[in-house]
Short mmCIF file of C-alpha atoms in Angstrom, two decimals:
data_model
loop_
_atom_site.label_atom_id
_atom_site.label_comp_id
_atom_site.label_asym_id
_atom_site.label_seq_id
_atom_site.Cartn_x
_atom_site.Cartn_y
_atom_site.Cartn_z
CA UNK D 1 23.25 -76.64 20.03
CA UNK D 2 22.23 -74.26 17.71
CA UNK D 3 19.83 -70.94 18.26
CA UNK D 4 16.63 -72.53 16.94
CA UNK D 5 17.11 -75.37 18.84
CA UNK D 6 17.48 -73.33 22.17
CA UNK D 7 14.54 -71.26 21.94
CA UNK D 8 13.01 -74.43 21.14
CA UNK D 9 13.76 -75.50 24.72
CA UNK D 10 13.09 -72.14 26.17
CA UNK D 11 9.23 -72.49 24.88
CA UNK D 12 9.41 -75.85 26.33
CA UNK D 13 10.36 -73.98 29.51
CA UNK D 14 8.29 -71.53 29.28
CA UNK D 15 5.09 -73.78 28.71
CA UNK D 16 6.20 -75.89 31.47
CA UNK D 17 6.08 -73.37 33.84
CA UNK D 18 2.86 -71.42 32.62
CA UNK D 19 1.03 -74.74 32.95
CA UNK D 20 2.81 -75.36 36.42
CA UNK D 21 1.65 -72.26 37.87
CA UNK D 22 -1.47 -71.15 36.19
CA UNK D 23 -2.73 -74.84 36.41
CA UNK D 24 -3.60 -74.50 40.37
CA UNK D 25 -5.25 -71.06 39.24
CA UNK D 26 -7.47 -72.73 37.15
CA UNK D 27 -7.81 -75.47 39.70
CA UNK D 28 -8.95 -72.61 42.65
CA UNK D 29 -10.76 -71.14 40.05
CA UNK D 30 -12.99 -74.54 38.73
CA UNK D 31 -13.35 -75.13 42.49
CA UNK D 32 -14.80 -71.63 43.82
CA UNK D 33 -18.54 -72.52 43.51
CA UNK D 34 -17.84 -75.78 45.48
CA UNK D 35 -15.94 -74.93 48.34
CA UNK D 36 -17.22 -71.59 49.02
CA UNK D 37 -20.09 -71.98 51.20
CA UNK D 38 -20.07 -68.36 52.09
CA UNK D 39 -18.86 -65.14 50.56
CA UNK D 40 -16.31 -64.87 53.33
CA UNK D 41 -14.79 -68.25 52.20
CA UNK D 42 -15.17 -67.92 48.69
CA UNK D 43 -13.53 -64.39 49.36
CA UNK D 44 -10.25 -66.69 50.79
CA UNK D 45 -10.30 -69.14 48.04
CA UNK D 46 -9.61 -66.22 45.86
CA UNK D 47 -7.42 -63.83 48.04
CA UNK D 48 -4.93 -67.70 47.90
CA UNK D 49 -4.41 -66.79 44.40
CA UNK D 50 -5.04 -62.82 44.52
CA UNK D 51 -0.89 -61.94 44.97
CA UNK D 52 -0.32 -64.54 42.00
CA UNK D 53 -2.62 -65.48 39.29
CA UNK D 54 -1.93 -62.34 36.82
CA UNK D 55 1.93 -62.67 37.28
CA UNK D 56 0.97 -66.42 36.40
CA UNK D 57 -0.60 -65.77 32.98
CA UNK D 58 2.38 -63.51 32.41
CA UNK D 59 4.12 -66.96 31.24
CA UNK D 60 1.89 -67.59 28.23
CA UNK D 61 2.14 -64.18 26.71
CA UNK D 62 5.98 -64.23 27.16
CA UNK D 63 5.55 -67.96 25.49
CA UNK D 64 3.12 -66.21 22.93
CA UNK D 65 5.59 -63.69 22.15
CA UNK D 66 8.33 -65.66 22.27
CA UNK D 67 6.90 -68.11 19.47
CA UNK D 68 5.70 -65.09 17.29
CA UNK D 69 9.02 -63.74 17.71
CA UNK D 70 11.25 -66.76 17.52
CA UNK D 71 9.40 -68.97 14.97
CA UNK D 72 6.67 -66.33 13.57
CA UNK D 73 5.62 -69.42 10.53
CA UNK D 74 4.66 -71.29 13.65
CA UNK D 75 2.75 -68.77 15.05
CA UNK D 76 0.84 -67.85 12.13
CA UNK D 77 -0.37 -71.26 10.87
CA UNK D 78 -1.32 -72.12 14.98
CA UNK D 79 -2.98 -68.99 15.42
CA UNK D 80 -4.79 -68.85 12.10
CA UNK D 81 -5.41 -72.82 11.98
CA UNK D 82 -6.55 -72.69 16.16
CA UNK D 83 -8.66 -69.48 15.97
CA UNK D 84 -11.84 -70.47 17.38
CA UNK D 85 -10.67 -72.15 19.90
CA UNK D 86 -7.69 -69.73 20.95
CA UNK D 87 -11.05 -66.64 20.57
CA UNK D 88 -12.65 -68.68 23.13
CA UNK D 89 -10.19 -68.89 25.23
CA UNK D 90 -9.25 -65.50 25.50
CA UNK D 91 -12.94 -64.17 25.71
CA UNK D 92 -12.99 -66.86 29.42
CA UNK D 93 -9.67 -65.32 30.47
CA UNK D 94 -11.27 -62.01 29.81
CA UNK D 95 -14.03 -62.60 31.78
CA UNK D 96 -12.12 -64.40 34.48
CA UNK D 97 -9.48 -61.37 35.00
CA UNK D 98 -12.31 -58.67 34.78
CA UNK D 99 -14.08 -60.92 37.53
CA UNK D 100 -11.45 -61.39 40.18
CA UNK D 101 -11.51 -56.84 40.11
CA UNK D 102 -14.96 -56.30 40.06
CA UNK D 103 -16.33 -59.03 42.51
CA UNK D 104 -15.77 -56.51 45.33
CA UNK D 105 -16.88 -53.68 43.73
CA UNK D 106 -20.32 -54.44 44.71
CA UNK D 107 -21.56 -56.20 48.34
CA UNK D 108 -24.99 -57.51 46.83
CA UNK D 109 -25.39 -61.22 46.34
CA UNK D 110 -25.95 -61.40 43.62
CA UNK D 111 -23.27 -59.09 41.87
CA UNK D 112 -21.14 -61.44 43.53
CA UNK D 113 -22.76 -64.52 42.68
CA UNK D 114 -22.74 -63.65 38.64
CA UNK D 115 -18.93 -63.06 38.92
CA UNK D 116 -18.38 -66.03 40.80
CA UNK D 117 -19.69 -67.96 37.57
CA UNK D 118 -17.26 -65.72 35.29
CA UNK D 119 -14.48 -66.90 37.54
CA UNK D 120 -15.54 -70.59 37.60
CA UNK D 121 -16.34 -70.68 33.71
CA UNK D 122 -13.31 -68.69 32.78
CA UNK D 123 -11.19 -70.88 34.41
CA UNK D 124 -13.02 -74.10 33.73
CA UNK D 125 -13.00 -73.79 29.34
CA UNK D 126 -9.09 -72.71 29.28
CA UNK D 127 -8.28 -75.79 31.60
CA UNK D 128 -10.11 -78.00 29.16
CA UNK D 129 -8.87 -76.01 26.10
CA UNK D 130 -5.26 -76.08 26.59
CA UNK D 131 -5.53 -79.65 26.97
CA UNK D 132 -7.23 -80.25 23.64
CA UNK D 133 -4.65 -77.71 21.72
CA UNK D 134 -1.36 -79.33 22.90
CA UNK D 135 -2.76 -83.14 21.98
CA UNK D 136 -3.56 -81.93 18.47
CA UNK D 137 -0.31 -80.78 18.43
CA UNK D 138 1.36 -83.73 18.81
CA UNK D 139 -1.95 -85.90 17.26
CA UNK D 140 -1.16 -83.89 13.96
CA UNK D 141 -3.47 -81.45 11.98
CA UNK D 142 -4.05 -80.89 8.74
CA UNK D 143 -1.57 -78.77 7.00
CA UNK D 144 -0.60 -77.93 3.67
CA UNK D 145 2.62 -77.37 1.68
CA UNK D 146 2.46 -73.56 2.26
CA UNK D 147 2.13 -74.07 5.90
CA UNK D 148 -1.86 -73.40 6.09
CA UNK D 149 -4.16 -75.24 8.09
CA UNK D 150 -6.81 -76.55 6.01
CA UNK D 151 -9.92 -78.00 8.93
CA UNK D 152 -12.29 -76.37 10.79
CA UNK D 153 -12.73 -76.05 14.30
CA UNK D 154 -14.22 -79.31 14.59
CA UNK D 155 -11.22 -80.97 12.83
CA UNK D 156 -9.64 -80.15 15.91
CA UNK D 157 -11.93 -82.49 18.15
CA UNK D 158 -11.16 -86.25 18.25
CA UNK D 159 -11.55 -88.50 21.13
CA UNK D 160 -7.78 -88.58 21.21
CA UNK D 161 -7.72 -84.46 21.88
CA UNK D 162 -10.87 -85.19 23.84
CA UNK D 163 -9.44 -87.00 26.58
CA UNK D 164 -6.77 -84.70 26.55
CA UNK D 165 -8.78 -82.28 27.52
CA UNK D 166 -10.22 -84.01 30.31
CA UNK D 167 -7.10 -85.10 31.55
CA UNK D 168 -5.63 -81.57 31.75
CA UNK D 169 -9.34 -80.46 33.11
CA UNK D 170 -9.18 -82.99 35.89
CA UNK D 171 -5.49 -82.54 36.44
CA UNK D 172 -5.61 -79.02 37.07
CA UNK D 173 -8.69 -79.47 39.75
CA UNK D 174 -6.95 -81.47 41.20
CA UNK D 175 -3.47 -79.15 41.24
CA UNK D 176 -5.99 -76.47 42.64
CA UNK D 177 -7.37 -78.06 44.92
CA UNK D 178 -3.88 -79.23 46.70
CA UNK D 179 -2.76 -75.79 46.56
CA UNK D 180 -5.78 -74.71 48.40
CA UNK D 181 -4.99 -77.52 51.19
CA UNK D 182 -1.77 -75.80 51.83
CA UNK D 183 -2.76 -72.30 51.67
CA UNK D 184 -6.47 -72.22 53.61
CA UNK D 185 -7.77 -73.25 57.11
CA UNK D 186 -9.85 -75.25 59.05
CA UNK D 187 -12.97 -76.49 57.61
CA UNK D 188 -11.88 -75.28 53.78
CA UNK D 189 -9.27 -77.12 53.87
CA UNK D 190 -10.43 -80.06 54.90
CA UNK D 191 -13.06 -79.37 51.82
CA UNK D 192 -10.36 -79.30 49.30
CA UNK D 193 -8.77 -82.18 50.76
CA UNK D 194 -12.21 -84.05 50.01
CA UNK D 195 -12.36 -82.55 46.38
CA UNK D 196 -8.65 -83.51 45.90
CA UNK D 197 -9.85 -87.03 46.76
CA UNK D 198 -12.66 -87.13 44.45
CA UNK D 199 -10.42 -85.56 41.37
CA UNK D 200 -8.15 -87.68 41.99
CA UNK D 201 -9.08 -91.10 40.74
CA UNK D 202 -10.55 -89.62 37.71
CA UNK D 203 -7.41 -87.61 37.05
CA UNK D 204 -5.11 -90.97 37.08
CA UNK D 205 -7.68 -92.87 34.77
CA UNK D 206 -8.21 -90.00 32.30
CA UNK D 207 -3.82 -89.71 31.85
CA UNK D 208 -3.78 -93.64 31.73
CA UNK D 209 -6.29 -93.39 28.83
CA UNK D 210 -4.32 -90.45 27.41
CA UNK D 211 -0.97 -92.18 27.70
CA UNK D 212 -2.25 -95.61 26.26
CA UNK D 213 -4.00 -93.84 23.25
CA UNK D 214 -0.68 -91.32 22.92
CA UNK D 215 0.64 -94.98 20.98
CA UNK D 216 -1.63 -95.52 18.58
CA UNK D 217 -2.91 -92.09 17.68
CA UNK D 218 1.07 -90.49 17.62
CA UNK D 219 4.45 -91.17 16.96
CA UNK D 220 5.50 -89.80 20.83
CA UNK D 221 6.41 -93.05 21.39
CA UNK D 222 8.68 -93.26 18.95
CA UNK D 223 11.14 -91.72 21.26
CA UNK D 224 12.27 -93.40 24.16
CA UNK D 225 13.04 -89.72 26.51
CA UNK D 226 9.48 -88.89 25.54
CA UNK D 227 7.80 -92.50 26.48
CA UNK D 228 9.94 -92.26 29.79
CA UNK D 229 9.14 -88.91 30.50
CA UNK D 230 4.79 -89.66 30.07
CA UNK D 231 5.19 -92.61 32.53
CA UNK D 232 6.76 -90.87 34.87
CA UNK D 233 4.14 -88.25 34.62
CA UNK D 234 1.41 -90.92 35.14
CA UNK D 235 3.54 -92.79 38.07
CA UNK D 236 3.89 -88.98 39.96
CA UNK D 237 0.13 -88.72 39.75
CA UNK D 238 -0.14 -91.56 41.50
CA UNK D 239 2.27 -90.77 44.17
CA UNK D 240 0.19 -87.60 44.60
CA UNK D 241 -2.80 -89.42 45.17
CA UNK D 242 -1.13 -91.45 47.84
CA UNK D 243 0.72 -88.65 49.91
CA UNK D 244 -2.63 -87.09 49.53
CA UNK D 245 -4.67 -90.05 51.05
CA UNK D 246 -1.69 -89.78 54.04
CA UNK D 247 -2.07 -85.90 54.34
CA UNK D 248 1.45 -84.89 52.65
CA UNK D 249 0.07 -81.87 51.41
CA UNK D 250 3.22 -80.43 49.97
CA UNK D 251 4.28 -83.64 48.45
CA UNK D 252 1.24 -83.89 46.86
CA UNK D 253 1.42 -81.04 45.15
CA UNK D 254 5.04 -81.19 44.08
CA UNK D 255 4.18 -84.70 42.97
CA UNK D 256 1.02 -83.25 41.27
CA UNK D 257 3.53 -80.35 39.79
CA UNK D 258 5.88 -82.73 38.57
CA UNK D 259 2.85 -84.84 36.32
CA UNK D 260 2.11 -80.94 35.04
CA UNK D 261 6.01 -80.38 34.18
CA UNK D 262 6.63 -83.81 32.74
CA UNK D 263 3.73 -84.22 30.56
CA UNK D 264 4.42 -81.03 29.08
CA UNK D 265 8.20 -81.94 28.15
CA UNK D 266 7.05 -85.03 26.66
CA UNK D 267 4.87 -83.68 24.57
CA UNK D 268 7.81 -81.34 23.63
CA UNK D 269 10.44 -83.93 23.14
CA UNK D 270 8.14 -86.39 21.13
CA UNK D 271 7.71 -83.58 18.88
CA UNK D 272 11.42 -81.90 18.33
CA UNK D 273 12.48 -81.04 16.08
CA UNK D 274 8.91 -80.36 14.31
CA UNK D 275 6.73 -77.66 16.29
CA UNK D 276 3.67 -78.48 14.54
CA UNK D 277 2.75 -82.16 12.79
CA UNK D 278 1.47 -82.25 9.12
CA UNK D 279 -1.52 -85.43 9.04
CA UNK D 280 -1.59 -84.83 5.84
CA UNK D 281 2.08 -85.37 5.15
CA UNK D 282 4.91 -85.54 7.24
CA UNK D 283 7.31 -83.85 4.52
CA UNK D 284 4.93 -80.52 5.38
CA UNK D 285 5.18 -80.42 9.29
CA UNK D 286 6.22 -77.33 11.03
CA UNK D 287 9.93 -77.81 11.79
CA UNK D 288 11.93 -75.41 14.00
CA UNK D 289 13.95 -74.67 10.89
CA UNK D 290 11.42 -74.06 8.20
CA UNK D 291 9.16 -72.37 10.84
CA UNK D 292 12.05 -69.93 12.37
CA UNK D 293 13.01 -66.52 12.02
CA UNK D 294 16.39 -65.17 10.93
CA UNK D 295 19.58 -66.40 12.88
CA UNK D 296 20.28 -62.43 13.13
CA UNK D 297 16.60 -62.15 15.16
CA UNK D 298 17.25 -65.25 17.18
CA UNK D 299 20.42 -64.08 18.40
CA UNK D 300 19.27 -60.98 19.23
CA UNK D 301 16.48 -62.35 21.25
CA UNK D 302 19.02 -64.95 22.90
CA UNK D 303 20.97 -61.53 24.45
CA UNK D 304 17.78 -60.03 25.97
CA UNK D 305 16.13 -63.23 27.47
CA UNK D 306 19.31 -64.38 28.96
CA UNK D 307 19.98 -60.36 30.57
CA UNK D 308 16.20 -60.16 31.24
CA UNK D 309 14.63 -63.73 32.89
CA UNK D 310 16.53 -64.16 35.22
CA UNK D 311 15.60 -60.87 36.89
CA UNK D 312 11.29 -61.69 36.16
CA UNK D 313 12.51 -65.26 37.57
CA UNK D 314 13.77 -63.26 40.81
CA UNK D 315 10.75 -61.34 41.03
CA UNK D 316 8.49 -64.00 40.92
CA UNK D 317 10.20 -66.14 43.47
CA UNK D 318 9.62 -63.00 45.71
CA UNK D 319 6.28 -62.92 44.84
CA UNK D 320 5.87 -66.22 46.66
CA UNK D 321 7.95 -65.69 48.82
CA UNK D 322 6.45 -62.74 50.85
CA UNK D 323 2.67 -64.10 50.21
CA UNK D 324 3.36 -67.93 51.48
CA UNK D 325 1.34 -67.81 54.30
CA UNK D 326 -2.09 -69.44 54.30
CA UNK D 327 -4.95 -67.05 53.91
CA UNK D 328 -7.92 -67.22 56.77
CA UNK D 329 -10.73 -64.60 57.61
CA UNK D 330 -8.09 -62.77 59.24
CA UNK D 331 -7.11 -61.51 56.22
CA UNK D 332 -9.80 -60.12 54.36
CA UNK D 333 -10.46 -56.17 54.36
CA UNK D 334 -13.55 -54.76 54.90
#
């Protein structure tokens, strides 16, 4: 295995477990205005995520900088060819971190009530966006011999990226909403358990849609790791939806995890060793040798991930760890 080829997997990694983790974020997040019938319990459905979400987001900038660092041609022609949709994106995760600080810096209503929106909207168009990105990525976009993207922002929506949007949307509600049955009480969570069940149906129809259309709209398929790997997805979506139905919390959300985790390595391996797919011709895609830095950079990067992860891996675990109990009115400060 050579050095390109690693990092390749390490921002497969990376992706996998940004979309893991921040995915029930967004979920809580989508959910807020739903569940929260009072401030006090909208106050726990955020405190279940307080210890965690920023740390979360911490794995998309490292996958950001790793990309920019590791294959900087990649970087540039996603960046550049994505921009409207990436400056949206950021502008709701702005919003959403400046809203989870200054919700408490004011008792009113409706204070509260406006950053309650920021919270639900800034995690609702991210959920939706990712989704739309990392099917075009695999769908194909227009680029040219000199690596530039040549659409527009609304090259970017099909009905193909579409439903992948509403896939992830509905997949991460529903990945919220499990982690809020397992970290809340009483009569909350017996409300996300009800909005689990109603994401749920949705969620497995939406993937099914995704995965049949994945066939004729890409060459995923093409691959038999990457075919496996989507079904197995869909089939652990469904087993989430029945230990859900049976009140296996945990399992549902480890099932639910595991549709996040393997979706994202399909799309990954149905795309190796190309990063980014040329529509316009295959001969131009974005490979992760024509996109890559220098074998001197890459191996320099190699030494300080491999001394460096494993101790933010460590940390994080702790993180969890010491703030795995569930979160009641008990809990909140005054």
């Amino acid at each position: 295995m050579d050095l390109n080829t690693l990092w390749f997997i390490l921002l497969a990694v990376l992706f996998t477990g940004f979309f893991f983790l921040e995915g029930f974020d967004y979920g809580v997040g989508i959910l807020l205005l739903f569940l929260g019938r009072d401030d006090m319990q909208r106050r726990m459905i955020i405190n279940s995520i307080g210890p965690v979400w920023d740390g979360n987001e911490v794995w998309m900038i490292t996958a950001g900088g790793a990309m920019f660092a590791a294959f900087p041609n990649w970087y540039a022609t996603l960046f550049s060819g994505f921009y409207l949709a990436l400056f949206l994106m950021l502008v709701a995760l702005i919003l959403r971190g400046v809203a989870f600080e200054f919700r408490s810096k004011d008792e009113r209503p409706a204070w509260r009530g406006l950053w309650d929106w920021l919270i639900w909207g800034g995690s609702l168009v991210p959920a939706l966006l990712w989704g739309v990105a990392m099917t075009n990525l695999i769908q194909g976009v227009p680029i040219n011999a000199q690596m530039e993207y040549t659409g527009t922002f609304w090259t970017l929506l099909s009905p193909y990226t579409l439903v992948g949007g509403v896939a992830s949307l509905l997949i991460f509600t529903l990945h919220g909403a499990l982690f809020l049955t397992l970290k809340t009480t009483g009569e909350l969570a017996e409300r996300a358990r009800r909005a689990a069940l109603g994401a749920g149906a949705p969620a497995v129809l939406a993937l099914l849609i995704l995965v049949l259309m994945s066939y004729t709209r890409t060459g995923i398929f093409d691959r038999a790791g990457a075919a496996i790997m989507l079904w197995v997805a869909f089939a652990a979506l469904v087993l989430a939806c029945w230990f859900l139905f049976y009140r296996r919390y945990g399992l549902a959300f480890v099932a639910n995890g595991l549709t996040v985790a393997l979706a994202t390595l399909s799309l990954f391996t149905g795309l190796f060793p190309r990063v980014m797919v040329s529509s316009l011709n295959p001969a131009w895609s974005l490979t992760i040798y024509n996109a890559s830095s220098s074998p001197y950079t890459l191996k320099v990067m190699t030494i300080v991930a491999l001394t460096l992860v494993p101790v933010v891996l460590a940390y994080q675990v702790w993180t969890y760890w010491v703030f795995r109990r569930r979160v009641d009115g008990r809990h909140l400060e005054y």
